[in-house]
mmCIF file of C-alpha atoms in Angstrom:
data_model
loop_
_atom_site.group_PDB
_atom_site.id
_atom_site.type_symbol
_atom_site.label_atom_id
_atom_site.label_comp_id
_atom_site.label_asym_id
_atom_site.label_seq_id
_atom_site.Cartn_x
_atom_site.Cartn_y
_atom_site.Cartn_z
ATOM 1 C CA UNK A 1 2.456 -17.883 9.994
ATOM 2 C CA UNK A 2 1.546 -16.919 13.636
ATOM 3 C CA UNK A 3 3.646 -18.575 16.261
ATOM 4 C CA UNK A 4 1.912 -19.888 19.841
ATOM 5 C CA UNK A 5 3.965 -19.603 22.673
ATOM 6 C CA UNK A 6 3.006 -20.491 26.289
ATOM 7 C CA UNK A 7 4.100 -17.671 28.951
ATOM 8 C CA UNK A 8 3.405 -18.941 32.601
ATOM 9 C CA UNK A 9 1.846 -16.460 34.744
ATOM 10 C CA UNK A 10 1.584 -16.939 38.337
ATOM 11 C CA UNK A 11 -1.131 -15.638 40.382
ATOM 12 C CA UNK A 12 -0.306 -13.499 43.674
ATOM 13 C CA UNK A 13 -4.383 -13.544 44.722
ATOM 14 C CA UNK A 14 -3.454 -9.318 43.494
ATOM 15 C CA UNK A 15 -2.319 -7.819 40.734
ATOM 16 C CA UNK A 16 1.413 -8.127 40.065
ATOM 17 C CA UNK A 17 1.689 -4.898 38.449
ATOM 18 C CA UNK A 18 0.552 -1.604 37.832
ATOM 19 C CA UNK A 19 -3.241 -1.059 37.787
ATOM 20 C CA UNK A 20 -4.374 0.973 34.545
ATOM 21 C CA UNK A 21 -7.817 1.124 34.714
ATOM 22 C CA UNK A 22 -10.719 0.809 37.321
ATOM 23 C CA UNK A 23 -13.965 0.210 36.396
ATOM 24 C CA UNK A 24 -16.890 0.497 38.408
ATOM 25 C CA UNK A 25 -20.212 -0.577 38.742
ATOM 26 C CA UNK A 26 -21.555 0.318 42.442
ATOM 27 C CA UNK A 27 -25.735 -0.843 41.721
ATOM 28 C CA UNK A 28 -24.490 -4.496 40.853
ATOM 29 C CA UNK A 29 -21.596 -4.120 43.350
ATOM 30 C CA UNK A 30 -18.831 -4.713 40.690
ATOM 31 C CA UNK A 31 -15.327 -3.307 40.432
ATOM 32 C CA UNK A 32 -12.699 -4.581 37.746
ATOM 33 C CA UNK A 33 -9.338 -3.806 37.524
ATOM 34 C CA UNK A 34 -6.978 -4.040 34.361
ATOM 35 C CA UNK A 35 -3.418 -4.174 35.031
ATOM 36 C CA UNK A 36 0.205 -4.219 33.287
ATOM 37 C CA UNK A 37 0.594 -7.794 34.278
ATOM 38 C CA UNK A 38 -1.638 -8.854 31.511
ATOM 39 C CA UNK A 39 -4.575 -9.387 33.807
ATOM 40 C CA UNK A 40 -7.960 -8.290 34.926
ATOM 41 C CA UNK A 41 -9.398 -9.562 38.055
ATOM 42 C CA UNK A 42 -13.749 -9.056 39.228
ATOM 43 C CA UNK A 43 -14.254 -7.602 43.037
ATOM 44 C CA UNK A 44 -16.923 -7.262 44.906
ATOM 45 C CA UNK A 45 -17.246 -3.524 46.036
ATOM 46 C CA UNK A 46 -19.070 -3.879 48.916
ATOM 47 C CA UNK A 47 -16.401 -6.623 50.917
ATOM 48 C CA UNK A 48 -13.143 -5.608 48.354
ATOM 49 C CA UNK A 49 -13.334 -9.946 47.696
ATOM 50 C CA UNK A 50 -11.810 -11.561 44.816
ATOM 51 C CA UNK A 51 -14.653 -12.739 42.431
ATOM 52 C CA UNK A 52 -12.395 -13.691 39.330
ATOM 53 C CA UNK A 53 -9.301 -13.361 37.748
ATOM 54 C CA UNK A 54 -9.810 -12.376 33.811
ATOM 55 C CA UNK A 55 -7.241 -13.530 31.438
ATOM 56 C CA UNK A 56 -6.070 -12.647 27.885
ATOM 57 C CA UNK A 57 -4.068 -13.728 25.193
ATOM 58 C CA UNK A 58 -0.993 -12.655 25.822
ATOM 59 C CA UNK A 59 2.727 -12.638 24.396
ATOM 60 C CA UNK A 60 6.504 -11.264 25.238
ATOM 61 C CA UNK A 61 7.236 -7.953 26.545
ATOM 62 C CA UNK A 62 4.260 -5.637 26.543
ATOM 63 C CA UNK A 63 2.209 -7.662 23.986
ATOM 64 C CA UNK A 64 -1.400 -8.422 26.452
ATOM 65 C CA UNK A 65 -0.907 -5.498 28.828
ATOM 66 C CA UNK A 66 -4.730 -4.371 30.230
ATOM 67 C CA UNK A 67 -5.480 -0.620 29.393
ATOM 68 C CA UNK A 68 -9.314 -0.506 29.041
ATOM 69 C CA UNK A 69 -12.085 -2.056 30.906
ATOM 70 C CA UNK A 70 -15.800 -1.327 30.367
ATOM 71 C CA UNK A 71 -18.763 -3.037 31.943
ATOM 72 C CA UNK A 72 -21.761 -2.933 29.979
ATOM 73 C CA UNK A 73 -24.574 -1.043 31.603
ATOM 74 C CA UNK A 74 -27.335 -3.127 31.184
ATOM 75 C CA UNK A 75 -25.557 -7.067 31.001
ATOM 76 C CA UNK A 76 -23.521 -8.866 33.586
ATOM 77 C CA UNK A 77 -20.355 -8.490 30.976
ATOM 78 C CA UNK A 78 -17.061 -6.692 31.053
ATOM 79 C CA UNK A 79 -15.374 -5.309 27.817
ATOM 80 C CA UNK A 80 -11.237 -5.563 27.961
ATOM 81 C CA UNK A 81 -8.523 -4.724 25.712
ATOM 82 C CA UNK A 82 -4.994 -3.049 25.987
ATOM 83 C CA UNK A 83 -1.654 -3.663 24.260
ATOM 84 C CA UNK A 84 -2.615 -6.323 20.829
ATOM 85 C CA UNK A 85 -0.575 -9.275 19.995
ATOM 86 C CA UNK A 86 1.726 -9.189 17.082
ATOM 87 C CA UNK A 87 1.113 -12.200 14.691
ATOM 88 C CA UNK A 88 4.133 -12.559 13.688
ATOM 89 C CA UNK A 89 7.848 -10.973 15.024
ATOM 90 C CA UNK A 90 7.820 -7.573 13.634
ATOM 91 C CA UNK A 91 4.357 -7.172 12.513
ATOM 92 C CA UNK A 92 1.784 -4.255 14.070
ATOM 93 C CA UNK A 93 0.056 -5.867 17.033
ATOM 94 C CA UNK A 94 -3.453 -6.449 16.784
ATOM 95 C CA UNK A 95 -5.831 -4.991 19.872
ATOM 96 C CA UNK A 96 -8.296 -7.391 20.367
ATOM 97 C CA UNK A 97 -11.642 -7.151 22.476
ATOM 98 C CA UNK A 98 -12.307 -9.518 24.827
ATOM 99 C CA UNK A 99 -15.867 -9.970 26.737
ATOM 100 C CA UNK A 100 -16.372 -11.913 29.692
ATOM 101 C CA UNK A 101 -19.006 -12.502 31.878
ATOM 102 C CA UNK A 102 -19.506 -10.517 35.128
ATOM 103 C CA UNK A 103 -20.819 -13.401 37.555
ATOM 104 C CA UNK A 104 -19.083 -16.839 35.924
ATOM 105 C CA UNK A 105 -15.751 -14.635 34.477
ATOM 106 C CA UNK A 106 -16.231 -16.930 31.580
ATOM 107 C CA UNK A 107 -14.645 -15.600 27.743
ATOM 108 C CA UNK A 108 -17.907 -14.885 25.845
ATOM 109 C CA UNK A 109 -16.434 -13.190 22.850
ATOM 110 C CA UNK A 110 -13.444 -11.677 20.885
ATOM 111 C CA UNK A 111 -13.365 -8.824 18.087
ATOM 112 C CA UNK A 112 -10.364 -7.373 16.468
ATOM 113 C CA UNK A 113 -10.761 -3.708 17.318
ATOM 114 C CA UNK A 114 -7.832 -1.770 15.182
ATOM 115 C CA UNK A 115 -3.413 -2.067 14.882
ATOM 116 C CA UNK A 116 -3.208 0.210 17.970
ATOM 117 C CA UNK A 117 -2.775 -0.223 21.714
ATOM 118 C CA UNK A 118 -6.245 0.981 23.593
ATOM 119 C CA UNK A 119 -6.065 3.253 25.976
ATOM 120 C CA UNK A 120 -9.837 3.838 26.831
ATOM 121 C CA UNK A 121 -13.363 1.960 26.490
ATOM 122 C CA UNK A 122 -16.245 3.522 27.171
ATOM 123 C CA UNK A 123 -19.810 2.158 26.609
ATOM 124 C CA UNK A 124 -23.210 4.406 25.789
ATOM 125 C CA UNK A 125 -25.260 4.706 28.144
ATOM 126 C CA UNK A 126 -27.593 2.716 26.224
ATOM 127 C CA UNK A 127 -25.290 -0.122 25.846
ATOM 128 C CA UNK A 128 -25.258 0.016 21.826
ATOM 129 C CA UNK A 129 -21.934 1.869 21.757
ATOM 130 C CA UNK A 130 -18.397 1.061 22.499
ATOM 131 C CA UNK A 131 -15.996 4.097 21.906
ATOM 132 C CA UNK A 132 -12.610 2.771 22.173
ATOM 133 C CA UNK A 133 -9.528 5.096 21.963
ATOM 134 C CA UNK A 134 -6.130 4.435 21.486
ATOM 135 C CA UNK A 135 -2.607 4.884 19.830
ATOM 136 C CA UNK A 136 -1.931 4.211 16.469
ATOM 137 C CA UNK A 137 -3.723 4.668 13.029
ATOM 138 C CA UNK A 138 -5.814 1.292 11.359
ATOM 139 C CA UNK A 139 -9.145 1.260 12.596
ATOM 140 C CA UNK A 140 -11.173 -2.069 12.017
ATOM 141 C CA UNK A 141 -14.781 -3.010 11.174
ATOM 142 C CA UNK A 142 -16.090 -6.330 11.082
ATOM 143 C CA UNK A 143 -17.590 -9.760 12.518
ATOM 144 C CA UNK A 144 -17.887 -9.941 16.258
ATOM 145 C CA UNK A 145 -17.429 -13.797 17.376
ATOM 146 C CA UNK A 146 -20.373 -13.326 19.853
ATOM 147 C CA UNK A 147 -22.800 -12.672 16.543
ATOM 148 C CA UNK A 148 -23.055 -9.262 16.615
ATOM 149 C CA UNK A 149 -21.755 -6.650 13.471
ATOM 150 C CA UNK A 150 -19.094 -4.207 14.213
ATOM 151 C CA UNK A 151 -20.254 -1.293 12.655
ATOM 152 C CA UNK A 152 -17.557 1.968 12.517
ATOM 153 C CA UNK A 153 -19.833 4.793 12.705
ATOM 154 C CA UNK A 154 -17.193 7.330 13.156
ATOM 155 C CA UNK A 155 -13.067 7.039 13.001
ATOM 156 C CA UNK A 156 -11.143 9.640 14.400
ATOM 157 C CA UNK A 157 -14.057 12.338 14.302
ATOM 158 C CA UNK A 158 -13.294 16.175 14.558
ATOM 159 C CA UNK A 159 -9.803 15.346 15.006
ATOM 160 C CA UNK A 160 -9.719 12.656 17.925
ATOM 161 C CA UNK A 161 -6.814 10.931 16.487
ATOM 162 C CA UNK A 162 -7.109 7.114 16.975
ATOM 163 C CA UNK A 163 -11.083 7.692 18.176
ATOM 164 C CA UNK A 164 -13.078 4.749 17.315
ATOM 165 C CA UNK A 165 -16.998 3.960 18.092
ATOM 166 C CA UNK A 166 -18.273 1.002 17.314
ATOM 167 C CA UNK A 167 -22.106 0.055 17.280
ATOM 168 C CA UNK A 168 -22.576 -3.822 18.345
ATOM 169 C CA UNK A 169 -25.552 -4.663 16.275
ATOM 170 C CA UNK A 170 -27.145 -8.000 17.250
ATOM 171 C CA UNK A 171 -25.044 -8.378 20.093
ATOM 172 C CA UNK A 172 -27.271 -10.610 22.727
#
């Protein structure tokens, strides 16, 4: 049985540790950085101002670091994931999804992606895609919490080891 644990974070109005990923969205004057210290935070390109601070589910040591962060090219959303949480001591860790809205930096929706760490996220252009890439071998299909299907159309394809596209069918 999972154990919750509460881990206080404390918020330095920047990030407190090493940024992994940038992503950027200069038409809707968006950038959103993922960092080590388990958080993602929304700026406005145009003034560098802090819009929000993102936040995940996080545990001890490396379990909630931010490695990938996609924003969706036709919705006001941003797709995050990084280092999973371990359900229990021991156990692979889990890499979740996590979408949040661009302009309230509300949680939307959560999907379990694979037992890896993500590296990368990447949507289509068309927005009915999200390749995620990462370490480690089980790749997951199944429900996404926002309504949509998680559909693996291709798992480590032409030997891209730990390669996984998903196609969000339904998704609103």
């Amino acid at each position: 049985r999972a154990t919750v644990e509460a881990h206080l974070q404390l918020d330095v109005g920047g990030h407190g540790a090493a940024v992994r990923r940038l992503a950027v969205d200069a038409g809707r004057d968006w950038v959103v950085t993922a960092s080590d210290d388990k958080s993602a935070r929304v700026w406005r390109l145009s003034s560098g101002e802090l819009l929000h601070t993102l936040r995940v589910p996080v545990g001890p040591g490396e379990q909630g670091r931010l490695y990938g962060a996609a924003i969706h090219p036709q919705r006001a959303e941003v797709v995050l994931a990084g280092t999973g949480l371990a359900p229990v001591p021991g156990a692979a860790a889990e890499a979740m999804a996590h979408v949040f809205a661009l302009d309230s930096g509300q949680l939307r929706a959560s999907f379990r992606l694979c037992l890896c760490d993500v590296k990368r996220l990447l949507w289509s252009p068309d927005g009915q895609r999200l390749v995620a890439g990462g370490a480690g071998a089980e790749n997951e299909q199944g429900e996404h919490e926002g309504g949509g299907q998680l559909q693996a159309a291709q798992q480590g394809a032409a030997g891209a080891r730990g390669l996984l596209l998903l196609g969000l069918a339904g998704h609103q």
